[in-house]
N, CA, C and O atoms as a GROMACS GRO file, in nm:
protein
  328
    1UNK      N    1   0.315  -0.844  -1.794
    1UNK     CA    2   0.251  -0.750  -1.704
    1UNK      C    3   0.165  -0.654  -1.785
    1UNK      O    4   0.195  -0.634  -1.903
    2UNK      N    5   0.044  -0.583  -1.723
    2UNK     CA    6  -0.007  -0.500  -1.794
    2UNK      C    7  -0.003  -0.377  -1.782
    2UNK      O    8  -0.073  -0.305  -1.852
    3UNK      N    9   0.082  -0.328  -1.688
    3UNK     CA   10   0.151  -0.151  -1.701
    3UNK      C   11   0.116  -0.087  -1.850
    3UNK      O   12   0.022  -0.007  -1.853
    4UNK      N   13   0.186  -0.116  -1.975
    4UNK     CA   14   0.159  -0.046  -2.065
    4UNK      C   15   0.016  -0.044  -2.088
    4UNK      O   16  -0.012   0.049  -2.163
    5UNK      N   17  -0.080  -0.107  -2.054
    5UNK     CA   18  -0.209  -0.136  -2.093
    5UNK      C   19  -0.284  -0.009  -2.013
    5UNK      O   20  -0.364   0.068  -2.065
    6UNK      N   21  -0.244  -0.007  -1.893
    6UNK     CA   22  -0.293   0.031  -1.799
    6UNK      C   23  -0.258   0.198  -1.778
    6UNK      O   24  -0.316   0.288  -1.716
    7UNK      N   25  -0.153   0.195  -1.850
    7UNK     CA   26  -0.078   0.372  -1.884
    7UNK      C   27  -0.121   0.420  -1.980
    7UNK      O   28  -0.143   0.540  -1.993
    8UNK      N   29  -0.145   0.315  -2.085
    8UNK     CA   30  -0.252   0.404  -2.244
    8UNK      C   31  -0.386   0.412  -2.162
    8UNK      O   32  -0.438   0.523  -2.176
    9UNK      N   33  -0.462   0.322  -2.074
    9UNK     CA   34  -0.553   0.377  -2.041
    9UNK      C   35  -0.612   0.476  -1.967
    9UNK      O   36  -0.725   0.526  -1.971
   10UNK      N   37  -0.496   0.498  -1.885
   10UNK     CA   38  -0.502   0.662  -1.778
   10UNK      C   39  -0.475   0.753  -1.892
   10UNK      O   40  -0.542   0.856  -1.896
   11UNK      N   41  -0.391   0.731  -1.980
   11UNK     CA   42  -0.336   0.862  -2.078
   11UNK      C   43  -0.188   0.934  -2.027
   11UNK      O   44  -0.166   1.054  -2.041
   12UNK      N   45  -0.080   0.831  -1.959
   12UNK     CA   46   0.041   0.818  -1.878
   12UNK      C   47   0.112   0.765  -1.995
   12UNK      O   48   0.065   0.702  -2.090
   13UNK      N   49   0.224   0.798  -1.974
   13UNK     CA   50   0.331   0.785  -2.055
   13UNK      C   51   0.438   0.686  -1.971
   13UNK      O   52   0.427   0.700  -1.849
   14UNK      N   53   0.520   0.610  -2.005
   14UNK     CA   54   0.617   0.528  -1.967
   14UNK      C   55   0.743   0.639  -1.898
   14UNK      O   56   0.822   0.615  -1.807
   15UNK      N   57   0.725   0.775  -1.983
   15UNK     CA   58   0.832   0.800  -1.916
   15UNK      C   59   0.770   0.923  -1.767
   15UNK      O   60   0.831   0.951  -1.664
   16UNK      N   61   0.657   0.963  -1.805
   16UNK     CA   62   0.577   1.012  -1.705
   16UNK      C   63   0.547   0.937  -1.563
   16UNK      O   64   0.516   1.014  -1.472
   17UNK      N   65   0.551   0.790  -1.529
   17UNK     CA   66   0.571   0.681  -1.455
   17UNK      C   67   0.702   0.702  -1.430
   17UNK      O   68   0.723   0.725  -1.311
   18UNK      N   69   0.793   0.703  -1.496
   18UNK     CA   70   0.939   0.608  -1.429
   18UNK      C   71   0.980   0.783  -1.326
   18UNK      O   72   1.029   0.780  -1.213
   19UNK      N   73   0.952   0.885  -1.383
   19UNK     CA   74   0.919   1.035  -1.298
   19UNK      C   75   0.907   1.053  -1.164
   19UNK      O   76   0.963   1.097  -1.064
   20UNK      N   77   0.757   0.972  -1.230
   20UNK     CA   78   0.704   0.998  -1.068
   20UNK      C   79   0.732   0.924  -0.983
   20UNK      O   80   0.721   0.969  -0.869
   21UNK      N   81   0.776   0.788  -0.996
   21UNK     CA   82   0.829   0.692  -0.944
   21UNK      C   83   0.983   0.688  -0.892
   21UNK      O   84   1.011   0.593  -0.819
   22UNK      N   85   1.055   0.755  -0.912
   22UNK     CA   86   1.210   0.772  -0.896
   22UNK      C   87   1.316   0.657  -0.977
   22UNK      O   88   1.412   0.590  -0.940
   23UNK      N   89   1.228   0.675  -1.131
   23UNK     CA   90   1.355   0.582  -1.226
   23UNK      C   91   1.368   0.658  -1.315
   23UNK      O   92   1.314   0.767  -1.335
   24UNK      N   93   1.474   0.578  -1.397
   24UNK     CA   94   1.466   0.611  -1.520
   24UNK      C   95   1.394   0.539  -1.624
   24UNK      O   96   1.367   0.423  -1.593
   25UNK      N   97   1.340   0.596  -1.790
   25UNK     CA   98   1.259   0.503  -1.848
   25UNK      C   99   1.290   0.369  -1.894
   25UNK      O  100   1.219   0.271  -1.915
   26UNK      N  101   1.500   0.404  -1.913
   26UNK     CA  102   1.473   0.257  -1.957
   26UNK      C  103   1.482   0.151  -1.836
   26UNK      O  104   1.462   0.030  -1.848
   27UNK      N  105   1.517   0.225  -1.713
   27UNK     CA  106   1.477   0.097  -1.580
   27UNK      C  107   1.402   0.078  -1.581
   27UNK      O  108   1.381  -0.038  -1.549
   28UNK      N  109   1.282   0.159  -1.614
   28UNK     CA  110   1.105   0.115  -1.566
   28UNK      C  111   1.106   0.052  -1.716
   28UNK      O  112   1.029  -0.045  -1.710
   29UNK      N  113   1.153   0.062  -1.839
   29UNK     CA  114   1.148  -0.040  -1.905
   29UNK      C  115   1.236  -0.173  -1.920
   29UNK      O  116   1.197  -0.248  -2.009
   30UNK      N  117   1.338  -0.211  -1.853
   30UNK     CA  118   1.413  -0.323  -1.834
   30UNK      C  119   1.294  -0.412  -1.700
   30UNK      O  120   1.249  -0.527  -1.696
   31UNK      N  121   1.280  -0.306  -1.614
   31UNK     CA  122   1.212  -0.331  -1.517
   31UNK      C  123   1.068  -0.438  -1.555
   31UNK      O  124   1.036  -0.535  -1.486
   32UNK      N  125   1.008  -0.400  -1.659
   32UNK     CA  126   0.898  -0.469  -1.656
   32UNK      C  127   0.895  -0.521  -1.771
   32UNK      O  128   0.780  -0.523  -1.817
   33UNK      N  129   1.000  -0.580  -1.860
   33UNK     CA  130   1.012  -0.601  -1.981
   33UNK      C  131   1.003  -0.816  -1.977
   33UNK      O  132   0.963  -0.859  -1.869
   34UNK      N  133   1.025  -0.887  -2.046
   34UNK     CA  134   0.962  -1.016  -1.981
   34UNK      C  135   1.070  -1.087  -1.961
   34UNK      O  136   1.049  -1.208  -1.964
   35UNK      N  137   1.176  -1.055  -1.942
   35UNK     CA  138   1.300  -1.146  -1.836
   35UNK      C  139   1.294  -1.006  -1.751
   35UNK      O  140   1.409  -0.989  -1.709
   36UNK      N  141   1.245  -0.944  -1.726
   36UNK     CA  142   1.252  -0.789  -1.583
   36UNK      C  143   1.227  -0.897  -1.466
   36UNK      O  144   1.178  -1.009  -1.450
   37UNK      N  145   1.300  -0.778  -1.383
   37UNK     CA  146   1.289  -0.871  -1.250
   37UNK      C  147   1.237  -0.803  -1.101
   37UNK      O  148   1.286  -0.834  -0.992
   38UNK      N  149   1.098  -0.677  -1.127
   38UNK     CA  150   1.115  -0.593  -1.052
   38UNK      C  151   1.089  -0.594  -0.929
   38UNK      O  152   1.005  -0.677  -0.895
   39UNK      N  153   1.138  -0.520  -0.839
   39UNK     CA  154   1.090  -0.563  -0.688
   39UNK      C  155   0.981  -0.548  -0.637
   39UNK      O  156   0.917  -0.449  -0.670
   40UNK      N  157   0.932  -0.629  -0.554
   40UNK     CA  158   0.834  -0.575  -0.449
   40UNK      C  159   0.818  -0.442  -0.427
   40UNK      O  160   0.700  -0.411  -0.445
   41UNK      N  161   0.908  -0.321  -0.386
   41UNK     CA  162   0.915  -0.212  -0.408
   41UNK      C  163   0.880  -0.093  -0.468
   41UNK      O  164   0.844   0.021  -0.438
   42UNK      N  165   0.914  -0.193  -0.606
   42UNK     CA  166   0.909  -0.070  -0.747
   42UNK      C  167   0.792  -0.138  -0.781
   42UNK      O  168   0.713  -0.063  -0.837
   43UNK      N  169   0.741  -0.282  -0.765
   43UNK     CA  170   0.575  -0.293  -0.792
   43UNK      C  171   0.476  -0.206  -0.728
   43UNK      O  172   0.381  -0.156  -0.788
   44UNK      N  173   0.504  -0.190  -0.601
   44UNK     CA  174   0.425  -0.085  -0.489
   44UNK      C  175   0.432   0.061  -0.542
   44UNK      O  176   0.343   0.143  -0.520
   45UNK      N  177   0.557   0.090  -0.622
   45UNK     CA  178   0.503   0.230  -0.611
   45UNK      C  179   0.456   0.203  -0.762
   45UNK      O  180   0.363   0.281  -0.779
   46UNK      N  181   0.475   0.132  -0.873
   46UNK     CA  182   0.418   0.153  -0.972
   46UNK      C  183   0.241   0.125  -0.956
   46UNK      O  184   0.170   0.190  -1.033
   47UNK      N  185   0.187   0.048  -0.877
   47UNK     CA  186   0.109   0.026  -0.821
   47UNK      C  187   0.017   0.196  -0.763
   47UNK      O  188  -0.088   0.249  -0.797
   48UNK      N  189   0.104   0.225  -0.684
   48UNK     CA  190   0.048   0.366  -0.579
   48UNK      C  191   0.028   0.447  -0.687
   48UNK      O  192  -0.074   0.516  -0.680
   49UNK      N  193   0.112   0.461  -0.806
   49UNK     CA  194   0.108   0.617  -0.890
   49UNK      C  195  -0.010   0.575  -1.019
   49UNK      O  196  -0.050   0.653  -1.106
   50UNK      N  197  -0.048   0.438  -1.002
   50UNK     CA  198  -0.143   0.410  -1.108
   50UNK      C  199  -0.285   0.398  -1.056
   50UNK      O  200  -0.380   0.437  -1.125
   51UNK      N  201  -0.297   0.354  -0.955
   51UNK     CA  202  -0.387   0.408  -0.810
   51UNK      C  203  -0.430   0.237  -0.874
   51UNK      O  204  -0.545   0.258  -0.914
   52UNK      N  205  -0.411   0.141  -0.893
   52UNK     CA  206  -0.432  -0.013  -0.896
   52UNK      C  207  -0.348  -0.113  -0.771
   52UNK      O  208  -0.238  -0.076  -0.730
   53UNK      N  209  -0.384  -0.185  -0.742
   53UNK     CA  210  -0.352  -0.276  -0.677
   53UNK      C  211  -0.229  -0.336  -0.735
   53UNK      O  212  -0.184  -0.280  -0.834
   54UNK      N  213  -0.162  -0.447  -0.687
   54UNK     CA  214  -0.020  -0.467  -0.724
   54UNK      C  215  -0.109  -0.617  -0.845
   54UNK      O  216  -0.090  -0.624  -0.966
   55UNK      N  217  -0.182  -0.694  -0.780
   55UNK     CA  218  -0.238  -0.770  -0.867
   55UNK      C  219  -0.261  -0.745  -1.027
   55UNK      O  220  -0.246  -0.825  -1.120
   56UNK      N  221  -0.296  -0.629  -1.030
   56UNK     CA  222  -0.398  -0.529  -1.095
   56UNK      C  223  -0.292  -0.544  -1.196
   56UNK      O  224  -0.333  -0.563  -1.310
   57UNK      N  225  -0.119  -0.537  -1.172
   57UNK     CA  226  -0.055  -0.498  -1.290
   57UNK      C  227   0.051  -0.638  -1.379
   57UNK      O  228   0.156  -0.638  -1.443
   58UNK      N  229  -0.054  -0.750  -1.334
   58UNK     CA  230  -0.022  -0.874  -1.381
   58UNK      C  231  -0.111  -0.912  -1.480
   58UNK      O  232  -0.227  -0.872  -1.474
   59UNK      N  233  -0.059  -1.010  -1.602
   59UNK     CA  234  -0.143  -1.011  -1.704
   59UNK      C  235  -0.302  -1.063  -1.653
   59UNK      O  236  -0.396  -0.982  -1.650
   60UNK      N  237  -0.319  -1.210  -1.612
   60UNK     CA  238  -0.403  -1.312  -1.611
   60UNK      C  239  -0.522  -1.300  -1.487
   60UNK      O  240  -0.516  -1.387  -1.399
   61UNK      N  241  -0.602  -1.224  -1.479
   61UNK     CA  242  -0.652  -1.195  -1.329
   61UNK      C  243  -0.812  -1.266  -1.383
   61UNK      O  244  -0.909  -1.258  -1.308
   62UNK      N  245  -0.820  -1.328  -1.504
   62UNK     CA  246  -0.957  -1.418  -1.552
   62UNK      C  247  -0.945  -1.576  -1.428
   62UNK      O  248  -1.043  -1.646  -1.405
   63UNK      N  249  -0.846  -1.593  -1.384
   63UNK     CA  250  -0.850  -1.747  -1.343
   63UNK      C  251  -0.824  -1.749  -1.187
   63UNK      O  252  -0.744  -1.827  -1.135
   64UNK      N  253  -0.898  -1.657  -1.117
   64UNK     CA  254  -0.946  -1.675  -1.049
   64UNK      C  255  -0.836  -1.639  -0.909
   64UNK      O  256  -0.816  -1.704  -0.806
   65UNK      N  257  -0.794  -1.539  -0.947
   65UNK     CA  258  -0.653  -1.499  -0.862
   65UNK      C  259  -0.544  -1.531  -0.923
   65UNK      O  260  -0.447  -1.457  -0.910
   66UNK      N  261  -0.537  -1.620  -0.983
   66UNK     CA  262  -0.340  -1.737  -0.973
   66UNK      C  263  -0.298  -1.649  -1.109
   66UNK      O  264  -0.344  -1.643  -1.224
   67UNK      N  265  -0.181  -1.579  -1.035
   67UNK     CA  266  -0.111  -1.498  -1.116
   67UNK      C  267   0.061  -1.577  -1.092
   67UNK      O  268   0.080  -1.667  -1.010
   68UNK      N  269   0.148  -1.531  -1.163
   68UNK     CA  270   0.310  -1.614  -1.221
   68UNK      C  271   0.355  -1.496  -1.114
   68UNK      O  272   0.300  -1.388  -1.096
   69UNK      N  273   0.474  -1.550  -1.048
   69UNK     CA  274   0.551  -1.426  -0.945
   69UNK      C  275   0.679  -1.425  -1.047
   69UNK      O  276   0.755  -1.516  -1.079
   70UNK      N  277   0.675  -1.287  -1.086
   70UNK     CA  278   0.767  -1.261  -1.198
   70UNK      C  279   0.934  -1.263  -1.146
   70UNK      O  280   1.032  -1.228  -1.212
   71UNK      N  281   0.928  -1.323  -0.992
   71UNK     CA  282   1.068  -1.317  -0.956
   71UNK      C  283   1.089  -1.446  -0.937
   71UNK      O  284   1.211  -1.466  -0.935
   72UNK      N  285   1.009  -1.572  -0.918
   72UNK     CA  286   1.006  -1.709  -0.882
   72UNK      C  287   0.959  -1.804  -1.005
   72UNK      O  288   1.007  -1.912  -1.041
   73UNK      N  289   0.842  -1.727  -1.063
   73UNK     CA  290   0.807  -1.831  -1.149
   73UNK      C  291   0.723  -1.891  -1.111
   73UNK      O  292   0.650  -1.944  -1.196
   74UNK      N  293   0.690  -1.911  -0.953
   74UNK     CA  294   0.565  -1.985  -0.882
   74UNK      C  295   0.402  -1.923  -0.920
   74UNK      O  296   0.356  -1.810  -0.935
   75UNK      N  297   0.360  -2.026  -0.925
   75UNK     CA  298   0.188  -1.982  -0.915
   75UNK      C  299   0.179  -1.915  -0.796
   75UNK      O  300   0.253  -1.948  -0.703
   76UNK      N  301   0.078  -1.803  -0.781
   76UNK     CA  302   0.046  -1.744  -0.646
   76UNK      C  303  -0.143  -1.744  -0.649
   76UNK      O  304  -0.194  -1.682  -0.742
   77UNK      N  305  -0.204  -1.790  -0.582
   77UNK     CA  306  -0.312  -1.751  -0.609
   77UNK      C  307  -0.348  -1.622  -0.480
   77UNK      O  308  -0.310  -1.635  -0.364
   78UNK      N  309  -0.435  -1.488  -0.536
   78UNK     CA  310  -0.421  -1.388  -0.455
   78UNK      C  311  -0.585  -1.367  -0.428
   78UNK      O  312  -0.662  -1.352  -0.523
   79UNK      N  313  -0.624  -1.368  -0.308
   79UNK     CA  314  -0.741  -1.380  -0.261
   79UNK      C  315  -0.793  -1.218  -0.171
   79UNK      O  316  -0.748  -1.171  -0.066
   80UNK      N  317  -0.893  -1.169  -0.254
   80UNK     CA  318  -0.887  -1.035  -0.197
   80UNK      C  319  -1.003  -1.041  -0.113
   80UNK      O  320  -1.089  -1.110  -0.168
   81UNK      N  321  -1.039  -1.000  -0.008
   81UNK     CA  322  -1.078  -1.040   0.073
   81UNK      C  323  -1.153  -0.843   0.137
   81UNK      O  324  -1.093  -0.741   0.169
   82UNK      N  325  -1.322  -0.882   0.127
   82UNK     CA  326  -1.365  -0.692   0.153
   82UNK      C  327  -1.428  -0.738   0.294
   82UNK      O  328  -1.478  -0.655   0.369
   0.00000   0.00000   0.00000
């Protein structure tokens, strides 16, 4: 996932996120760590407090939507649609 990418680039801290979000750091770091398993939920608000889309905080968004569902393992391809 690219959360940390995306928190050095606002100038957010890991533990400034898990805050505002209602965790703690090392949940928001178990949470998104690469066996993490986070919910729909805690994607949405990590999502809302980074002001990005839920897509937005998955590595691979070059191929054309098809991102890994970090709870299945399935390909998803995500089609945004203005």
């Amino acid at each position: 996932m690219r959360v940390k990418k995306i928190l050095k680039e606002k100038g957010i801290t890991a533990k400034q996120l898990a805050e505002q979000i209602g965790m703690s750091e090392v949940g928001l770091s178990v949470a998104l760590s690469e066996n993490g398993n986070p919910s729909l939920s805690t994607l949405r608000k990590i999502a809302t407090e980074l002001n990005v889309s839920i897509s937005d905080l998955f590595e691979d968004r070059k191929n054309d939507g098809l991102i890994t569902c970090p709870n299945c393992g399935f390909s998803i391809t995500i089609e945004v649609k203005k």
